mmCIF file of C-alpha atoms in Angstrom:
data_model
loop_
_atom_site.group_PDB
_atom_site.id
_atom_site.type_symbol
_atom_site.label_atom_id
_atom_site.label_comp_id
_atom_site.label_asym_id
_atom_site.label_seq_id
_atom_site.Cartn_x
_atom_site.Cartn_y
_atom_site.Cartn_z
ATOM 1 C CA MET A 1 -102.386 -109.207 56.101
ATOM 2 C CA MET A 2 -99.583 -106.693 55.600
ATOM 3 C CA HIS A 3 -102.109 -104.214 54.168
ATOM 4 C CA SER A 4 -104.244 -104.628 57.284
ATOM 5 C CA GLU A 5 -101.236 -103.979 59.550
ATOM 6 C CA ARG A 6 -100.262 -100.860 57.592
ATOM 7 C CA SER A 7 -103.846 -99.558 57.811
ATOM 8 C CA SER A 8 -103.872 -100.201 61.540
ATOM 9 C CA ARG A 9 -100.562 -98.361 62.028
ATOM 10 C CA SER A 10 -101.851 -95.499 59.881
ATOM 11 C CA ARG A 11 -104.993 -95.187 61.965
ATOM 12 C CA ARG A 12 -102.912 -95.189 65.157
ATOM 13 C CA ARG A 13 -100.710 -92.408 63.764
ATOM 14 C CA VAL A 14 -103.787 -90.355 62.844
ATOM 15 C CA VAL A 15 -105.284 -90.876 66.286
ATOM 16 C CA ALA A 16 -101.977 -90.018 67.988
ATOM 17 C CA THR A 17 -101.578 -86.896 65.863
ATOM 18 C CA GLY A 18 -105.143 -85.900 66.650
ATOM 19 C CA LEU A 19 -104.523 -86.338 70.360
ATOM 20 C CA VAL A 20 -101.367 -84.226 70.219
ATOM 21 C CA LEU A 21 -103.159 -81.478 68.302
ATOM 22 C CA GLY A 22 -106.112 -81.721 70.651
ATOM 23 C CA VAL A 23 -103.895 -81.306 73.697
ATOM 24 C CA ALA A 24 -102.074 -78.380 72.062
ATOM 25 C CA VAL A 25 -105.316 -76.634 71.153
ATOM 26 C CA SER A 26 -106.792 -77.343 74.577
ATOM 27 C CA GLY A 27 -103.685 -75.896 76.203
ATOM 28 C CA ALA A 28 -103.807 -72.779 74.040
ATOM 29 C CA VAL A 29 -107.480 -72.216 74.757
ATOM 30 C CA ALA A 30 -106.908 -72.876 78.444
ATOM 31 C CA VAL A 31 -104.332 -70.086 78.471
ATOM 32 C CA LYS A 32 -106.960 -67.761 76.967
ATOM 33 C CA VAL A 33 -109.347 -68.798 79.717
ATOM 34 C CA ILE A 34 -106.712 -68.127 82.366
ATOM 35 C CA ARG A 35 -105.924 -64.713 80.908
ATOM 36 C CA ALA A 36 -109.590 -63.745 80.798
ATOM 37 C CA ARG A 37 -110.090 -64.814 84.398
ATOM 38 C CA ARG A 38 -106.917 -63.070 85.494
ATOM 39 C CA ALA A 39 -108.137 -59.845 83.853
ATOM 40 C CA GLN A 40 -111.293 -60.102 85.946
ATOM 41 C CA ALA A 41 -109.287 -60.721 89.102
ATOM 42 C CA GLN A 42 -107.007 -57.730 88.519
ATOM 43 C CA VAL A 43 -109.772 -55.110 88.461
ATOM 44 C CA THR A 44 -108.999 -52.499 91.119
ATOM 45 C CA THR A 45 -111.312 -53.128 94.068
ATOM 46 C CA VAL A 46 -111.616 -50.293 96.574
ATOM 47 C CA GLY A 47 -113.511 -52.376 99.113
ATOM 48 C CA PRO A 48 -117.079 -53.037 100.269
ATOM 49 C CA ALA A 49 -119.696 -50.631 98.923
ATOM 50 C CA GLY A 50 -120.294 -49.078 102.340
ATOM 51 C CA VAL A 51 -123.131 -46.796 101.219
ATOM 52 C CA THR A 52 -125.994 -45.797 103.508
ATOM 53 C CA ARG A 53 -128.215 -43.653 101.292
ATOM 54 C CA PRO A 54 -128.162 -44.880 97.694
ATOM 55 C CA VAL A 55 -130.616 -43.274 95.280
ATOM 56 C CA LEU A 56 -131.838 -44.983 92.116
ATOM 57 C CA LEU A 57 -133.305 -43.077 89.178
ATOM 58 C CA VAL A 58 -135.692 -45.197 87.106
ATOM 59 C CA ASN A 59 -136.814 -44.581 83.538
ATOM 60 C CA PRO A 60 -140.139 -46.460 83.388
ATOM 61 C CA ALA A 61 -140.186 -46.345 79.573
ATOM 62 C CA SER A 62 -136.837 -48.097 79.058
ATOM 63 C CA GLY A 63 -136.962 -51.556 77.542
ATOM 64 C CA ASP A 64 -140.705 -51.223 76.872
ATOM 65 C CA GLY A 65 -141.462 -51.006 80.571
ATOM 66 C CA LYS A 66 -138.956 -53.574 81.807
ATOM 67 C CA ALA A 67 -138.678 -51.960 85.257
ATOM 68 C CA ASP A 68 -142.411 -52.396 85.826
ATOM 69 C CA ARG A 69 -142.449 -55.986 84.542
ATOM 70 C CA TYR A 70 -139.808 -56.954 87.096
ATOM 71 C CA GLY A 71 -141.323 -54.961 89.957
ATOM 72 C CA LEU A 72 -138.014 -53.120 90.189
ATOM 73 C CA VAL A 73 -139.216 -50.069 92.124
ATOM 74 C CA ASP A 74 -140.739 -52.101 94.958
ATOM 75 C CA ARG A 75 -137.774 -54.463 95.102
ATOM 76 C CA ALA A 76 -135.348 -51.535 95.256
ATOM 77 C CA ARG A 77 -137.226 -49.907 98.113
ATOM 78 C CA GLU A 78 -137.327 -53.229 99.956
ATOM 79 C CA SER A 79 -133.526 -53.252 99.608
ATOM 80 C CA GLY A 80 -133.258 -49.864 101.305
ATOM 81 C CA ILE A 81 -132.684 -47.882 98.106
ATOM 82 C CA GLU A 82 -134.453 -44.557 97.601
ATOM 83 C CA VAL A 83 -136.164 -44.465 94.211
ATOM 84 C CA HIS A 84 -137.089 -41.597 91.929
ATOM 85 C CA VAL A 85 -139.264 -42.613 88.964
ATOM 86 C CA LEU A 86 -138.620 -40.182 86.135
ATOM 87 C CA ALA A 87 -141.465 -38.278 84.520
ATOM 88 C CA PRO A 88 -141.360 -37.948 80.692
ATOM 89 C CA GLU A 89 -140.078 -34.362 80.614
ATOM 90 C CA GLU A 90 -137.783 -34.373 83.641
ATOM 91 C CA ASP A 91 -134.167 -33.325 83.177
ATOM 92 C CA LEU A 92 -132.021 -36.294 84.180
ATOM 93 C CA THR A 93 -128.990 -34.234 85.187
ATOM 94 C CA ALA A 94 -131.113 -31.913 87.337
ATOM 95 C CA VAL A 95 -132.755 -34.851 89.127
ATOM 96 C CA ALA A 96 -129.372 -36.463 89.816
ATOM 97 C CA GLU A 97 -127.934 -33.200 91.126
ATOM 98 C CA ALA A 98 -130.953 -32.761 93.406
ATOM 99 C CA ALA A 99 -130.429 -36.253 94.806
ATOM 100 C CA ILE A 100 -126.843 -35.359 95.709
ATOM 101 C CA ARG A 101 -127.975 -32.148 97.404
ATOM 102 C CA ASP A 102 -130.486 -34.161 99.424
ATOM 103 C CA GLY A 103 -127.738 -36.425 100.763
ATOM 104 C CA ALA A 104 -127.368 -39.339 98.345
ATOM 105 C CA ASP A 105 -124.025 -41.094 98.844
ATOM 106 C CA ALA A 106 -124.415 -43.230 95.691
ATOM 107 C CA LEU A 107 -126.306 -42.704 92.439
ATOM 108 C CA GLY A 108 -127.829 -45.442 90.330
ATOM 109 C CA MET A 109 -129.583 -45.461 86.973
ATOM 110 C CA ALA A 110 -132.129 -47.968 85.719
ATOM 111 C CA GLY A 111 -132.438 -47.173 82.046
ATOM 112 C CA GLY A 112 -130.856 -47.542 78.651
ATOM 113 C CA ASP A 113 -127.183 -47.100 77.819
ATOM 114 C CA GLY A 114 -127.750 -43.488 76.758
ATOM 115 C CA SER A 115 -128.805 -42.437 80.259
ATOM 116 C CA LEU A 116 -125.951 -44.088 82.152
ATOM 117 C CA GLY A 117 -123.282 -41.572 81.198
ATOM 118 C CA VAL A 118 -125.523 -38.677 82.242
ATOM 119 C CA VAL A 119 -125.976 -39.954 85.790
ATOM 120 C CA ALA A 120 -122.411 -41.265 85.999
ATOM 121 C CA ALA A 121 -121.174 -37.764 85.137
ATOM 122 C CA VAL A 122 -122.990 -36.318 88.147
ATOM 123 C CA ALA A 123 -121.623 -39.051 90.402
ATOM 124 C CA ILE A 124 -118.089 -38.434 89.113
ATOM 125 C CA SER A 125 -118.334 -34.674 89.590
ATOM 126 C CA HIS A 126 -119.300 -35.165 93.256
ATOM 127 C CA ASN A 127 -116.933 -38.100 93.883
ATOM 128 C CA ARG A 128 -119.800 -40.495 94.547
ATOM 129 C CA PRO A 129 -120.014 -44.126 93.425
ATOM 130 C CA PHE A 130 -122.361 -45.080 90.597
ATOM 131 C CA PHE A 131 -124.344 -48.260 89.936
ATOM 132 C CA CYS A 132 -126.421 -49.383 86.982
ATOM 133 C CA ILE A 133 -129.522 -51.547 86.669
ATOM 134 C CA PRO A 134 -130.057 -53.108 83.211
ATOM 135 C CA VAL A 135 -133.597 -52.317 82.081
ATOM 136 C CA GLY A 136 -132.827 -50.866 78.643
ATOM 137 C CA THR A 137 -133.009 -52.512 75.242
ATOM 138 C CA ARG A 138 -129.367 -53.555 74.819
ATOM 139 C CA ASN A 139 -127.649 -52.812 78.143
ATOM 140 C CA HIS A 140 -124.153 -53.082 76.646
ATOM 141 C CA PHE A 141 -122.412 -51.463 79.610
ATOM 142 C CA ALA A 142 -124.140 -53.782 82.085
ATOM 143 C CA MET A 143 -123.159 -56.754 79.924
ATOM 144 C CA ASP A 144 -119.490 -55.784 79.879
ATOM 145 C CA VAL A 145 -119.536 -55.048 83.611
ATOM 146 C CA GLY A 146 -120.672 -58.636 84.147
ATOM 147 C CA LEU A 147 -124.299 -58.090 85.161
ATOM 148 C CA ASP A 148 -127.087 -60.434 84.090
ATOM 149 C CA ARG A 149 -129.136 -58.414 81.598
ATOM 150 C CA ASP A 150 -132.100 -60.746 82.089
ATOM 151 C CA ASP A 151 -132.258 -60.192 85.851
ATOM 152 C CA PRO A 152 -132.250 -56.474 86.699
ATOM 153 C CA VAL A 153 -133.394 -57.152 90.256
ATOM 154 C CA ALA A 154 -130.162 -59.047 90.944
ATOM 155 C CA ALA A 155 -128.188 -55.897 90.103
ATOM 156 C CA LEU A 156 -129.720 -54.138 93.120
ATOM 157 C CA ALA A 157 -127.251 -56.105 95.249
ATOM 158 C CA ALA A 158 -124.593 -53.649 94.050
ATOM 159 C CA VAL A 159 -125.303 -51.428 97.064
ATOM 160 C CA GLU A 160 -124.237 -54.328 99.293
ATOM 161 C CA GLY A 161 -121.390 -55.451 97.062
ATOM 162 C CA ASP A 162 -118.029 -53.985 96.147
ATOM 163 C CA GLU A 163 -116.692 -50.721 94.779
ATOM 164 C CA ILE A 164 -114.363 -51.078 91.793
ATOM 165 C CA LEU A 165 -112.581 -48.492 89.647
ATOM 166 C CA LEU A 166 -113.251 -48.415 85.907
ATOM 167 C CA ASP A 167 -112.426 -46.101 83.023
ATOM 168 C CA TYR A 168 -114.718 -43.656 81.297
ATOM 169 C CA GLY A 169 -114.414 -41.410 78.284
ATOM 170 C CA THR A 170 -115.420 -37.861 77.483
ATOM 171 C CA ILE A 171 -116.390 -36.243 74.202
ATOM 172 C CA ASP A 172 -115.572 -32.607 74.854
ATOM 173 C CA ASP A 173 -117.046 -32.400 78.376
ATOM 174 C CA ARG A 174 -119.725 -35.115 78.106
ATOM 175 C CA VAL A 175 -119.168 -38.497 79.774
ATOM 176 C CA PHE A 176 -119.676 -41.746 77.872
ATOM 177 C CA VAL A 177 -119.358 -45.301 79.167
ATOM 178 C CA ASN A 178 -119.592 -47.299 75.914
ATOM 179 C CA ASN A 179 -118.649 -45.480 72.726
ATOM 180 C CA VAL A 180 -119.047 -42.507 70.439
ATOM 181 C CA SER A 181 -119.481 -43.023 66.716
ATOM 182 C CA PHE A 182 -119.232 -40.882 63.612
ATOM 183 C CA GLY A 183 -120.045 -41.238 59.945
ATOM 184 C CA VAL A 184 -121.939 -44.389 59.061
ATOM 185 C CA TYR A 185 -122.335 -45.430 62.707
ATOM 186 C CA ALA A 186 -123.968 -42.126 63.598
ATOM 187 C CA GLU A 187 -126.215 -42.344 60.530
ATOM 188 C CA ALA A 188 -127.265 -45.874 61.514
ATOM 189 C CA VAL A 189 -128.230 -44.809 65.039
ATOM 190 C CA GLN A 190 -130.390 -42.050 63.576
ATOM 191 C CA ASP A 191 -132.254 -44.590 61.417
ATOM 192 C CA SER A 192 -135.730 -45.368 62.790
ATOM 193 C CA ASP A 193 -135.208 -49.114 62.184
ATOM 194 C CA TYR A 194 -131.862 -49.308 64.010
ATOM 195 C CA ARG A 195 -133.016 -50.609 67.397
ATOM 196 C CA ASP A 196 -135.263 -53.290 65.889
ATOM 197 C CA ASP A 197 -132.911 -54.488 63.130
ATOM 198 C CA LYS A 198 -129.418 -53.347 64.038
ATOM 199 C CA GLY A 199 -127.586 -55.840 61.825
ATOM 200 C CA ARG A 200 -129.459 -55.008 58.629
ATOM 201 C CA VAL A 201 -129.281 -51.243 59.122
ATOM 202 C CA LEU A 202 -125.539 -51.354 59.805
ATOM 203 C CA ALA A 203 -124.955 -53.633 56.814
ATOM 204 C CA ASP A 204 -126.917 -51.301 54.534
ATOM 205 C CA LYS A 205 -125.014 -48.241 55.747
ATOM 206 C CA PHE A 206 -121.647 -49.996 55.413
ATOM 207 C CA ARG A 207 -122.441 -51.148 51.896
ATOM 208 C CA ASP A 208 -123.490 -47.677 50.829
ATOM 209 C CA ALA A 209 -120.373 -46.114 52.339
ATOM 210 C CA LEU A 210 -117.879 -48.592 50.928
ATOM 211 C CA SER A 211 -119.379 -48.449 47.443
ATOM 212 C CA THR A 212 -119.209 -44.660 47.322
ATOM 213 C CA ASP A 213 -117.099 -43.088 44.589
ATOM 214 C CA GLU A 214 -113.698 -42.504 46.196
ATOM 215 C CA GLN A 215 -113.559 -39.076 44.618
ATOM 216 C CA GLN A 216 -116.495 -37.901 46.735
ATOM 217 C CA GLU A 217 -115.521 -35.104 49.080
ATOM 218 C CA THR A 218 -114.466 -36.313 52.520
ATOM 219 C CA THR A 219 -116.426 -34.717 55.360
ATOM 220 C CA LEU A 220 -114.724 -36.325 58.364
ATOM 221 C CA GLN A 221 -111.151 -36.617 59.609
ATOM 222 C CA TYR A 222 -109.556 -38.010 62.751
ATOM 223 C CA GLU A 223 -106.180 -37.619 64.372
ATOM 224 C CA LEU A 224 -104.269 -39.520 67.045
ATOM 225 C CA PRO A 225 -101.263 -38.106 68.939
ATOM 226 C CA GLU A 226 -98.881 -40.285 66.884
ATOM 227 C CA PHE A 227 -100.261 -39.109 63.517
ATOM 228 C CA GLU A 228 -98.307 -36.510 61.554
ATOM 229 C CA THR A 229 -101.483 -35.339 59.800
ATOM 230 C CA ALA A 230 -105.224 -35.908 60.118
ATOM 231 C CA ARG A 231 -106.616 -38.889 58.195
ATOM 232 C CA ASP A 232 -109.770 -39.016 56.122
ATOM 233 C CA VAL A 233 -112.344 -41.474 57.428
ATOM 234 C CA GLN A 234 -115.771 -42.652 56.319
ATOM 235 C CA LEU A 235 -116.834 -44.021 59.666
ATOM 236 C CA LEU A 236 -115.256 -43.994 63.082
ATOM 237 C CA LEU A 237 -116.016 -45.637 66.413
ATOM 238 C CA VAL A 238 -114.144 -44.578 69.549
ATOM 239 C CA SER A 239 -114.854 -46.747 72.580
ATOM 240 C CA ASN A 240 -114.223 -46.740 76.297
ATOM 241 C CA ASN A 241 -111.675 -49.598 76.065
ATOM 242 C CA PRO A 242 -111.283 -51.674 72.884
ATOM 243 C CA TYR A 243 -113.952 -54.044 71.609
ATOM 244 C CA SER A 244 -113.570 -57.643 70.513
ATOM 245 C CA ILE A 245 -115.856 -58.631 67.638
ATOM 246 C CA THR A 246 -118.325 -61.291 68.814
ATOM 247 C CA GLY A 247 -121.031 -61.308 66.136
ATOM 248 C CA PRO A 248 -124.804 -60.927 66.590
ATOM 249 C CA PRO A 249 -126.781 -60.012 68.541
ATOM 250 C CA ASP A 250 -124.325 -57.684 70.323
ATOM 251 C CA PHE A 251 -121.506 -57.641 67.711
ATOM 252 C CA GLY A 252 -118.849 -56.522 70.176
ATOM 253 C CA ARG A 253 -117.754 -56.924 73.793
ATOM 254 C CA ARG A 254 -114.960 -55.509 75.931
ATOM 255 C CA GLN A 255 -112.753 -57.832 77.924
ATOM 256 C CA TYR A 256 -111.366 -54.908 79.902
ATOM 257 C CA LEU A 257 -112.966 -51.748 81.249
ATOM 258 C CA ASP A 258 -109.838 -50.492 82.982
ATOM 259 C CA SER A 259 -107.034 -50.701 80.397
ATOM 260 C CA GLY A 260 -106.713 -46.910 80.302
ATOM 261 C CA THR A 261 -107.068 -46.810 76.513
ATOM 262 C CA LEU A 262 -109.679 -45.833 73.978
ATOM 263 C CA GLY A 263 -110.467 -48.294 71.221
ATOM 264 C CA VAL A 264 -110.385 -46.690 67.767
ATOM 265 C CA LEU A 265 -112.041 -48.479 64.847
ATOM 266 C CA ALA A 266 -111.617 -46.483 61.628
ATOM 267 C CA PHE A 267 -112.857 -47.272 58.127
ATOM 268 C CA GLU A 268 -110.771 -45.119 55.828
ATOM 269 C CA PRO A 269 -111.682 -44.397 52.192
ATOM 270 C CA PRO A 270 -110.317 -46.864 49.585
ATOM 271 C CA LYS A 271 -107.742 -44.335 48.397
ATOM 272 C CA GLU A 272 -106.201 -44.420 51.900
ATOM 273 C CA SER A 273 -105.731 -48.203 51.889
ATOM 274 C CA GLU A 274 -101.956 -47.945 51.782
ATOM 275 C CA ARG A 275 -102.131 -46.391 55.267
ATOM 276 C CA GLY A 276 -104.086 -49.174 56.859
ATOM 277 C CA GLY A 277 -107.261 -49.555 54.865
ATOM 278 C CA PRO A 278 -110.814 -50.282 55.977
ATOM 279 C CA GLY A 279 -111.182 -51.702 59.454
ATOM 280 C CA LEU A 280 -108.019 -50.195 60.931
ATOM 281 C CA THR A 281 -108.085 -50.818 64.692
ATOM 282 C CA GLN A 282 -105.951 -48.763 67.058
ATOM 283 C CA THR A 283 -105.765 -47.659 70.677
ATOM 284 C CA SER A 284 -105.009 -44.266 72.153
ATOM 285 C CA ASP A 285 -105.820 -42.056 75.112
ATOM 286 C CA GLN A 286 -106.905 -39.124 72.945
ATOM 287 C CA VAL A 287 -108.655 -38.695 69.594
ATOM 288 C CA MET A 288 -109.383 -35.498 67.686
ATOM 289 C CA VAL A 289 -112.248 -35.479 65.168
ATOM 290 C CA THR A 290 -112.470 -32.653 62.664
ATOM 291 C CA THR A 291 -113.900 -31.687 59.296
ATOM 292 C CA PRO A 292 -111.901 -30.401 56.309
ATOM 293 C CA SER A 293 -111.930 -26.635 55.918
ATOM 294 C CA SER A 294 -114.283 -26.913 52.933
ATOM 295 C CA SER A 295 -116.922 -28.847 54.913
ATOM 296 C CA THR A 296 -119.547 -27.808 57.414
ATOM 297 C CA SER A 297 -118.215 -27.549 60.961
ATOM 298 C CA THR A 298 -121.111 -29.496 62.507
ATOM 299 C CA ILE A 299 -120.524 -33.231 62.972
ATOM 300 C CA PRO A 300 -123.310 -35.779 63.681
ATOM 301 C CA VAL A 301 -122.348 -38.176 66.455
ATOM 302 C CA ALA A 302 -123.930 -41.025 68.404
ATOM 303 C CA ILE A 303 -123.001 -41.062 72.104
ATOM 304 C CA ASP A 304 -123.797 -44.357 73.818
ATOM 305 C CA GLY A 305 -126.466 -44.851 71.162
ATOM 306 C CA GLU A 306 -127.997 -41.375 71.470
ATOM 307 C CA SER A 307 -127.879 -38.936 68.542
ATOM 308 C CA ALA A 308 -126.199 -35.555 68.954
ATOM 309 C CA GLU A 309 -124.296 -32.918 66.980
ATOM 310 C CA TYR A 310 -120.999 -31.260 67.871
ATOM 311 C CA ASP A 311 -118.975 -28.471 66.341
ATOM 312 C CA SER A 312 -115.536 -29.278 64.937
ATOM 313 C CA PRO A 313 -112.979 -29.867 66.361
ATOM 314 C CA ILE A 314 -114.092 -32.561 68.815
ATOM 315 C CA GLU A 315 -111.769 -33.898 71.505
ATOM 316 C CA ILE A 316 -112.275 -37.404 72.917
ATOM 317 C CA ARG A 317 -110.260 -38.363 75.981
ATOM 318 C CA MET A 318 -109.758 -41.373 78.233
ATOM 319 C CA HIS A 319 -110.097 -41.013 82.011
ATOM 320 C CA ALA A 320 -108.414 -44.048 83.515
ATOM 321 C CA LYS A 321 -110.057 -45.558 86.599
ATOM 322 C CA GLY A 322 -112.061 -42.404 87.179
ATOM 323 C CA LEU A 323 -115.436 -44.108 87.640
ATOM 324 C CA ARG A 324 -116.324 -45.497 91.053
ATOM 325 C CA LEU A 325 -118.698 -48.352 90.243
ATOM 326 C CA LEU A 326 -120.684 -50.492 92.660
ATOM 327 C CA VAL A 327 -121.191 -54.120 91.615
ATOM 328 C CA PRO A 328 -122.919 -57.084 93.293
ATOM 329 C CA PRO A 329 -120.675 -59.493 95.220
ATOM 330 C CA GLY A 330 -118.546 -61.566 92.865
ATOM 331 C CA VAL A 331 -119.391 -59.566 89.735
ATOM 332 C CA ARG A 332 -116.428 -58.298 87.699
ATOM 333 C CA PRO A 333 -115.946 -57.057 84.127
ATOM 334 C CA GLY A 334 -114.585 -59.391 81.482
ATOM 335 C CA PHE A 335 -116.042 -62.221 79.468
ATOM 336 C CA LEU A 336 -115.517 -65.611 77.910
ATOM 337 C CA SER A 337 -117.263 -66.568 74.688
ATOM 338 C CA THR A 338 -119.813 -69.382 74.918
ATOM 339 C CA GLY A 339 -117.263 -71.806 73.479
ATOM 340 C CA LEU A 340 -114.591 -70.767 75.941
ATOM 341 C CA GLU A 341 -117.047 -71.090 78.830
ATOM 342 C CA LYS A 342 -117.452 -74.771 77.921
ATOM 343 C CA VAL A 343 -113.703 -75.202 77.573
ATOM 344 C CA ALA A 344 -113.256 -73.495 80.933
ATOM 345 C CA GLU A 345 -115.502 -76.079 82.577
ATOM 346 C CA ILE A 346 -113.467 -78.898 81.015
ATOM 347 C CA ALA A 347 -110.204 -77.147 81.917
ATOM 348 C CA ASP A 348 -111.333 -76.890 85.530
ATOM 349 C CA LEU A 349 -112.121 -80.592 85.623
ATOM 350 C CA ALA A 350 -108.896 -81.613 83.895
ATOM 351 C CA HIS A 351 -106.704 -78.924 85.523
ATOM 352 C CA LEU A 352 -105.490 -77.812 82.094
ATOM 353 C CA GLY A 353 -103.295 -74.801 81.517
ATOM 354 C CA GLY A 354 -101.299 -74.699 84.734
ATOM 355 C CA ASP A 355 -99.675 -71.421 85.675
ATOM 356 C CA GLU A 356 -99.536 -69.041 82.733
ATOM 357 C CA ASP A 357 -96.353 -67.392 84.005
ATOM 358 C CA ARG A 358 -94.312 -70.596 84.010
#
């Protein structure tokens, strides 16, 4: 009898402890939910879109013909948007500039991530708002903006939505909206299998790089304003706002697109481990990328997933809130993981979390 009572008390203690821990964890997660939602709410909103002659450039080849499958061109024209369908050899910058000369008061791009920065650069240079329609393969920028990548037609509502201010980056004088990568990242993007099997290609490149003899000559260095000297690096990713690692299929997302900082993810050689080691994550508003004097001055780079080459030294800079972006009503950057979305629903029902500032 006494044994039974002790067992019962023990079970009650376990249950009580579990409830306390559950409430504590729920409260902590609820705070994360609140912070994520607050970040979305604090995005600088200029006001209603207010455009009268938006022009959309469409790459019909992006996403294996995604624009055609969704009837995007017809739907855009029905929405009062002028559409220019790009021919295979047309110069994207020239077409965007011509649209501005013809009176466009907003420029949009329906294509992959690599084309967004090109059209955004023209919009920025003429102080026009930009909007994007996700018809590419990955559509990382659209994802982080808050657009539904599986419904490009819904993104057309941006011309009747709101104008917000977001950051963008430049590598020398070229605009990027996602990231620029060097070393292993750039090599991976150049691999013909990258788009179809991103995870495997990246894993193979990482493994090869990290197993390399540490005495091998370093061909890449980077420097932040707070560094006393340049640091050797095997691979480097500089992003328009820092990434959070989320795993496949996208591997990373950005909770903010207006923090005014570049994300810097550097994998330094093993011999540099005492200075931070592989996977060193930092933030800055400026990054310099160079090669040692004994190396070639040409550096391979991937800009928003597109391969390029630049001469050393390379300057990467942050331009805070310099991009005027049109978004559909209610759409804002920021994200919650799938798990946090479920917790958010429960938190809403249970009114968990309260006021974060209290």
